[in-house]
Tab-separated table of C-alpha atoms in Angstrom:
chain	number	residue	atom	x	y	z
A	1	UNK	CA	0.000	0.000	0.000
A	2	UNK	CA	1.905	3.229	-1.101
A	3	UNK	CA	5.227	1.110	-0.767
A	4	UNK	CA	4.348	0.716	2.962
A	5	UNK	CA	5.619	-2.533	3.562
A	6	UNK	CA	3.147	-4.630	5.730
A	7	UNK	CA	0.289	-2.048	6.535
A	8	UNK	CA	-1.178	-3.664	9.710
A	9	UNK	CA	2.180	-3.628	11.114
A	10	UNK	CA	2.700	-0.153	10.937
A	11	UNK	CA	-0.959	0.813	12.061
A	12	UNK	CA	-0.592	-1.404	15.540
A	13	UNK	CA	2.857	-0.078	16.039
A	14	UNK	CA	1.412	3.542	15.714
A	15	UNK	CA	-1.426	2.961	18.162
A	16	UNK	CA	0.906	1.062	20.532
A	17	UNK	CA	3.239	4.281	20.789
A	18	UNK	CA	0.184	6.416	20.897
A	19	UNK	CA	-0.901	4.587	23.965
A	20	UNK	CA	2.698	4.802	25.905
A	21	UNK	CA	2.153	7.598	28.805
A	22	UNK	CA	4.359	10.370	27.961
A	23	UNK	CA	4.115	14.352	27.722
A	24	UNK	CA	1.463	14.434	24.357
A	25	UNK	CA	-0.767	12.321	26.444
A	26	UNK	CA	-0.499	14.419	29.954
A	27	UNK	CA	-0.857	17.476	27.356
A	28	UNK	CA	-4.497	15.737	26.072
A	29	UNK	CA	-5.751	14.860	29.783
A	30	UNK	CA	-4.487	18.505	31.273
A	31	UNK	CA	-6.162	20.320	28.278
A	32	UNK	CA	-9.256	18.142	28.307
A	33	UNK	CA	-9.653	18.665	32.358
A	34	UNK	CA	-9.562	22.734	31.887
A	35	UNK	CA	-10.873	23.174	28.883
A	36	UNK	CA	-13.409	20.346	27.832
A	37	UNK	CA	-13.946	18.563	24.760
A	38	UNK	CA	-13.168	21.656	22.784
A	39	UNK	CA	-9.535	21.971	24.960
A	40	UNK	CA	-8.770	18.347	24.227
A	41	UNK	CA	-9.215	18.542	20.803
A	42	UNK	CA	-7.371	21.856	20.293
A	43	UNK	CA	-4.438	20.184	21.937
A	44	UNK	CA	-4.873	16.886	19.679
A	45	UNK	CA	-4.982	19.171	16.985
A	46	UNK	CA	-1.542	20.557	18.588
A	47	UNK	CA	0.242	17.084	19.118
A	48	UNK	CA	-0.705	16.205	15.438
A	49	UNK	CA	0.512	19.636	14.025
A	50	UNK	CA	3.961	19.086	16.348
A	51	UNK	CA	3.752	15.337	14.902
A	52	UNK	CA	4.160	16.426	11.024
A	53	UNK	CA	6.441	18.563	11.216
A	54	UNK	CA	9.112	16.508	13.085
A	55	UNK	CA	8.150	13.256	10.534
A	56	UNK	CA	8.620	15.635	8.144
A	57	UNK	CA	11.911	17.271	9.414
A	58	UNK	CA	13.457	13.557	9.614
A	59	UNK	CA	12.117	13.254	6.253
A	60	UNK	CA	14.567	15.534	5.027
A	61	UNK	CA	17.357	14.647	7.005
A	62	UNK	CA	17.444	16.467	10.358
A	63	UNK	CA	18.127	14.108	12.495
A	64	UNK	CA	21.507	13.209	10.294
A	65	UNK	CA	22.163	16.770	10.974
A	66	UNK	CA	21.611	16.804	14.646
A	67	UNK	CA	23.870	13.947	14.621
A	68	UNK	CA	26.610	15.372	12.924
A	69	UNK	CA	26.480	18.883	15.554
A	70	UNK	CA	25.995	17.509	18.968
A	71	UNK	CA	25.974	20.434	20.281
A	72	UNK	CA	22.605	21.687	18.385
A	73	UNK	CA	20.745	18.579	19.842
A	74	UNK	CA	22.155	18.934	23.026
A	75	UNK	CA	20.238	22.391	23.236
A	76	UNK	CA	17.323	21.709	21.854
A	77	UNK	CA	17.410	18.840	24.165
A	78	UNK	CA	18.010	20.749	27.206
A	79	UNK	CA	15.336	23.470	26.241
A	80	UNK	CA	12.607	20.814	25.601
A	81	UNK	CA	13.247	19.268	29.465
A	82	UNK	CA	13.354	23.021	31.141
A	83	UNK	CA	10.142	23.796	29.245
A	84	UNK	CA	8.431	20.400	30.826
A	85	UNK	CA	10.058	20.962	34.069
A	86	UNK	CA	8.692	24.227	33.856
A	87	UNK	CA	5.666	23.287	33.684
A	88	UNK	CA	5.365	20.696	35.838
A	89	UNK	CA	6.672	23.184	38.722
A	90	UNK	CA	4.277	25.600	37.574
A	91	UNK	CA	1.544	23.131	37.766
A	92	UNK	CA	2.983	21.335	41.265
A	93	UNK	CA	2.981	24.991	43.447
A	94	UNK	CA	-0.153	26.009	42.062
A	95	UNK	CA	-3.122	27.193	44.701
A	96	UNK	CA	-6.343	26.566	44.952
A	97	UNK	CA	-7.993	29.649	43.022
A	98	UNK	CA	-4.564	30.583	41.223
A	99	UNK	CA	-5.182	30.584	37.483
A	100	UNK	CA	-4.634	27.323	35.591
A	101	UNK	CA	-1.142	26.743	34.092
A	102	UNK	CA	-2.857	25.668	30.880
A	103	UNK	CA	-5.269	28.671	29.787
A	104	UNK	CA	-8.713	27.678	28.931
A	105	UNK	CA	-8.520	29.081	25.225
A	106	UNK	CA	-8.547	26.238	22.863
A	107	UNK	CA	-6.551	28.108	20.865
A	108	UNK	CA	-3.356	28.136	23.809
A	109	UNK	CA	-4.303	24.430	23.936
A	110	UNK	CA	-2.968	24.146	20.509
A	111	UNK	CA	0.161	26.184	21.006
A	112	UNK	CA	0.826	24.388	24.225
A	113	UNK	CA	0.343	20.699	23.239
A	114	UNK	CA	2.228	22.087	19.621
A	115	UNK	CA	5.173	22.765	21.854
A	116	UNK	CA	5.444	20.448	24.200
A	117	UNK	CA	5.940	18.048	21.011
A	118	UNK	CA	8.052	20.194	19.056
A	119	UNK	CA	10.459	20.533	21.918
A	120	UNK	CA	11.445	16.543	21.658
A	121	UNK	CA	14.117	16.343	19.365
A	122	UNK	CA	14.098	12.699	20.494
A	123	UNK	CA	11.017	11.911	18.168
A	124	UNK	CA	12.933	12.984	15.254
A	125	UNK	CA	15.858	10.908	15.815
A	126	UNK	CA	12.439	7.922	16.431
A	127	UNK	CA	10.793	8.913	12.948
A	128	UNK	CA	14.334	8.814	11.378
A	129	UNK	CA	14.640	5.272	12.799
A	130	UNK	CA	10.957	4.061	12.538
A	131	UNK	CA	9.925	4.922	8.808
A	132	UNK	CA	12.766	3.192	7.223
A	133	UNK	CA	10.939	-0.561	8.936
A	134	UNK	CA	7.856	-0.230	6.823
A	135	UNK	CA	8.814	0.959	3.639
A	136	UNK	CA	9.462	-1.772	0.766
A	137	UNK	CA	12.173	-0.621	-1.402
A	138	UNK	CA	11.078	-2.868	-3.906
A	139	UNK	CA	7.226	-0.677	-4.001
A	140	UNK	CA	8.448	3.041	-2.656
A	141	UNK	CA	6.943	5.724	-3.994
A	142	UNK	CA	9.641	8.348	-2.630
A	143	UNK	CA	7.061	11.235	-1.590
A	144	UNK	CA	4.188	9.948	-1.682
A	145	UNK	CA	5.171	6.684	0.757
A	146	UNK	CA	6.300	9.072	3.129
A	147	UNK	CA	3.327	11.105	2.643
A	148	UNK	CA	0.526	8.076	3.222
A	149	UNK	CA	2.889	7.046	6.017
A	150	UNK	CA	2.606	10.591	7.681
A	151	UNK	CA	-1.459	11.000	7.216
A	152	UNK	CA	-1.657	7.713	8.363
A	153	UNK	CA	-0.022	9.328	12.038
A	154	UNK	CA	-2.372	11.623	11.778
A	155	UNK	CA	-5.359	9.843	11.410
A	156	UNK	CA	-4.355	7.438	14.241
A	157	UNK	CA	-3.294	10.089	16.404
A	158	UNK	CA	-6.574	12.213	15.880
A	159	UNK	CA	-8.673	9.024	16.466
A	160	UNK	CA	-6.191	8.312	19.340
A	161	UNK	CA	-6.883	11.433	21.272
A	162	UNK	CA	-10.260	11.956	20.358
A	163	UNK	CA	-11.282	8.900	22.129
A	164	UNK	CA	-9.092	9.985	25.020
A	165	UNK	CA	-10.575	13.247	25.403
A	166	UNK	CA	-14.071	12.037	25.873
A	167	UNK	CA	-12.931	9.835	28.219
A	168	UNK	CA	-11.081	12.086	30.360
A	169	UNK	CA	-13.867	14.530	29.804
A	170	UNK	CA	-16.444	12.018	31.186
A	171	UNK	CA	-14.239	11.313	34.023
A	172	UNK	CA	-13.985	14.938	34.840
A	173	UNK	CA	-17.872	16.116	35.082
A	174	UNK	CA	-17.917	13.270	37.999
A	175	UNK	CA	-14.595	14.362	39.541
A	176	UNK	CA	-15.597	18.353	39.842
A	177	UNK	CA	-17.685	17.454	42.834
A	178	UNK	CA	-14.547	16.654	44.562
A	179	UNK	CA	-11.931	19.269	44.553
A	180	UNK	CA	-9.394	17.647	46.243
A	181	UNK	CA	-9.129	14.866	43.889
A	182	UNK	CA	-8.895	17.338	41.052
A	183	UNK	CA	-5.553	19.116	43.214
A	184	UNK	CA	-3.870	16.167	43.707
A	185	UNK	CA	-4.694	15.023	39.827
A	186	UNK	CA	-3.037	18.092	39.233
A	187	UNK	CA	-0.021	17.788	41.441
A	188	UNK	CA	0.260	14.035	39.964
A	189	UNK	CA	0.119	15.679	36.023
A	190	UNK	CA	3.182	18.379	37.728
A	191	UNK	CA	5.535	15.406	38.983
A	192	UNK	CA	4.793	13.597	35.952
A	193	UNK	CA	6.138	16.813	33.939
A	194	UNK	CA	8.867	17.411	35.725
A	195	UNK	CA	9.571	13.651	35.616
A	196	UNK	CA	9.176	13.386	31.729
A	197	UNK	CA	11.966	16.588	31.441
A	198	UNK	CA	15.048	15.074	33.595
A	199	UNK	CA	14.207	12.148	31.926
A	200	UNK	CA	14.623	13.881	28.788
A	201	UNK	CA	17.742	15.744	29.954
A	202	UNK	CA	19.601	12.607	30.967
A	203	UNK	CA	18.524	10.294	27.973
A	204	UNK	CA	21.327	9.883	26.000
């Protein structure tokens, strides 16, 4: 199919890395708790813009050129783990009536969940890696396998988060009763931040 060697493949290995806990899925959760349905999907909308254009940027070879200056990927490394750590502080000293860290415009949902994935250089160096599996050399299509390969990511991830925003949603209506639950949720999500970014800081 498009020179995607063994279709099936690819589509369960997509939805298994969709379902592995990591900052894009605390981003769809977060959003979805402040925001609703209409915050969730803003910040799907984010993860799937952030997404593209790293599968896109190992298309062309980034990740050969990140390997080849250390020192850029160390950086941009480094910048994407202060930015989660950030947040996750942000979101661990909140107060009860402080303003959420995540803004309740769907559009900020976007930009947040947008930047949260862009700042992962590691995903590039994972496209880079990943693609190259499931294409038949015999059957590519240049372009256009790359291209079916990359809408396919999107489809999956949309369908992905959708389902996990109604489901966090649904959780949420029944949780609002109980503040308490909702702060410690929230201190939970800020550990799990900060977490994710030494994590990402240390990874080598």
């Amino acid at each position: 199919m498009f020179g995607i060697a063994d279709y099936g493949a690819f589509v369960a290995a997509i939805v298994l890395f969709l379902a592995i806990p990591g900052p894009g899925n605390l981003a769809l959760i977060t959003s979805t708790s402040k925001g609703g349905v209409r915050g969730g999907l803003a910040a799907t909308l984010g993860v799937i813009a952030g997404d593209q254009v790293l599968m896109w940027m190992a298309v062309a070879g980034v990740a050969a050129l990140l390997a080849a200056y250390p020192a850029a990927f160390t950086a941009v490394q480094w910048l994407g783990a202060a930015y989660l750590a950030w947040l996750g502080w942000k979101m661990l000293t909140a107060k009860p009536g402080n303003k959420p860290v995540l803004n309740i415009k769907p559009h900020h949902f976007f930009q947040q969940a947008l930047t949260i994935t862009l700042l992962n250089p590691k995903a590039i160096v994972f496209y880079m890696a990943f693609f190259p599996l499931f294409v038949d050399p015999a059957k590519h299509q240049g372009l256009i396998t790359f291209g079916a390969m990359a809408a396919t990511v999107a489809v999956l991830t949309f369908l992905y988060g959708l389902t996990a925003v109604l489901l966090t949603h649904f959780l949420a209506e029944r949780m609002r009763a109980n503040p308490v639950i909702a702060r410690t949720l929230e201190k939970l999500a800020g550990i799990f931040l900060i977490g994710f970014g030494i994590k990402l800081a240390i990874s080598k």
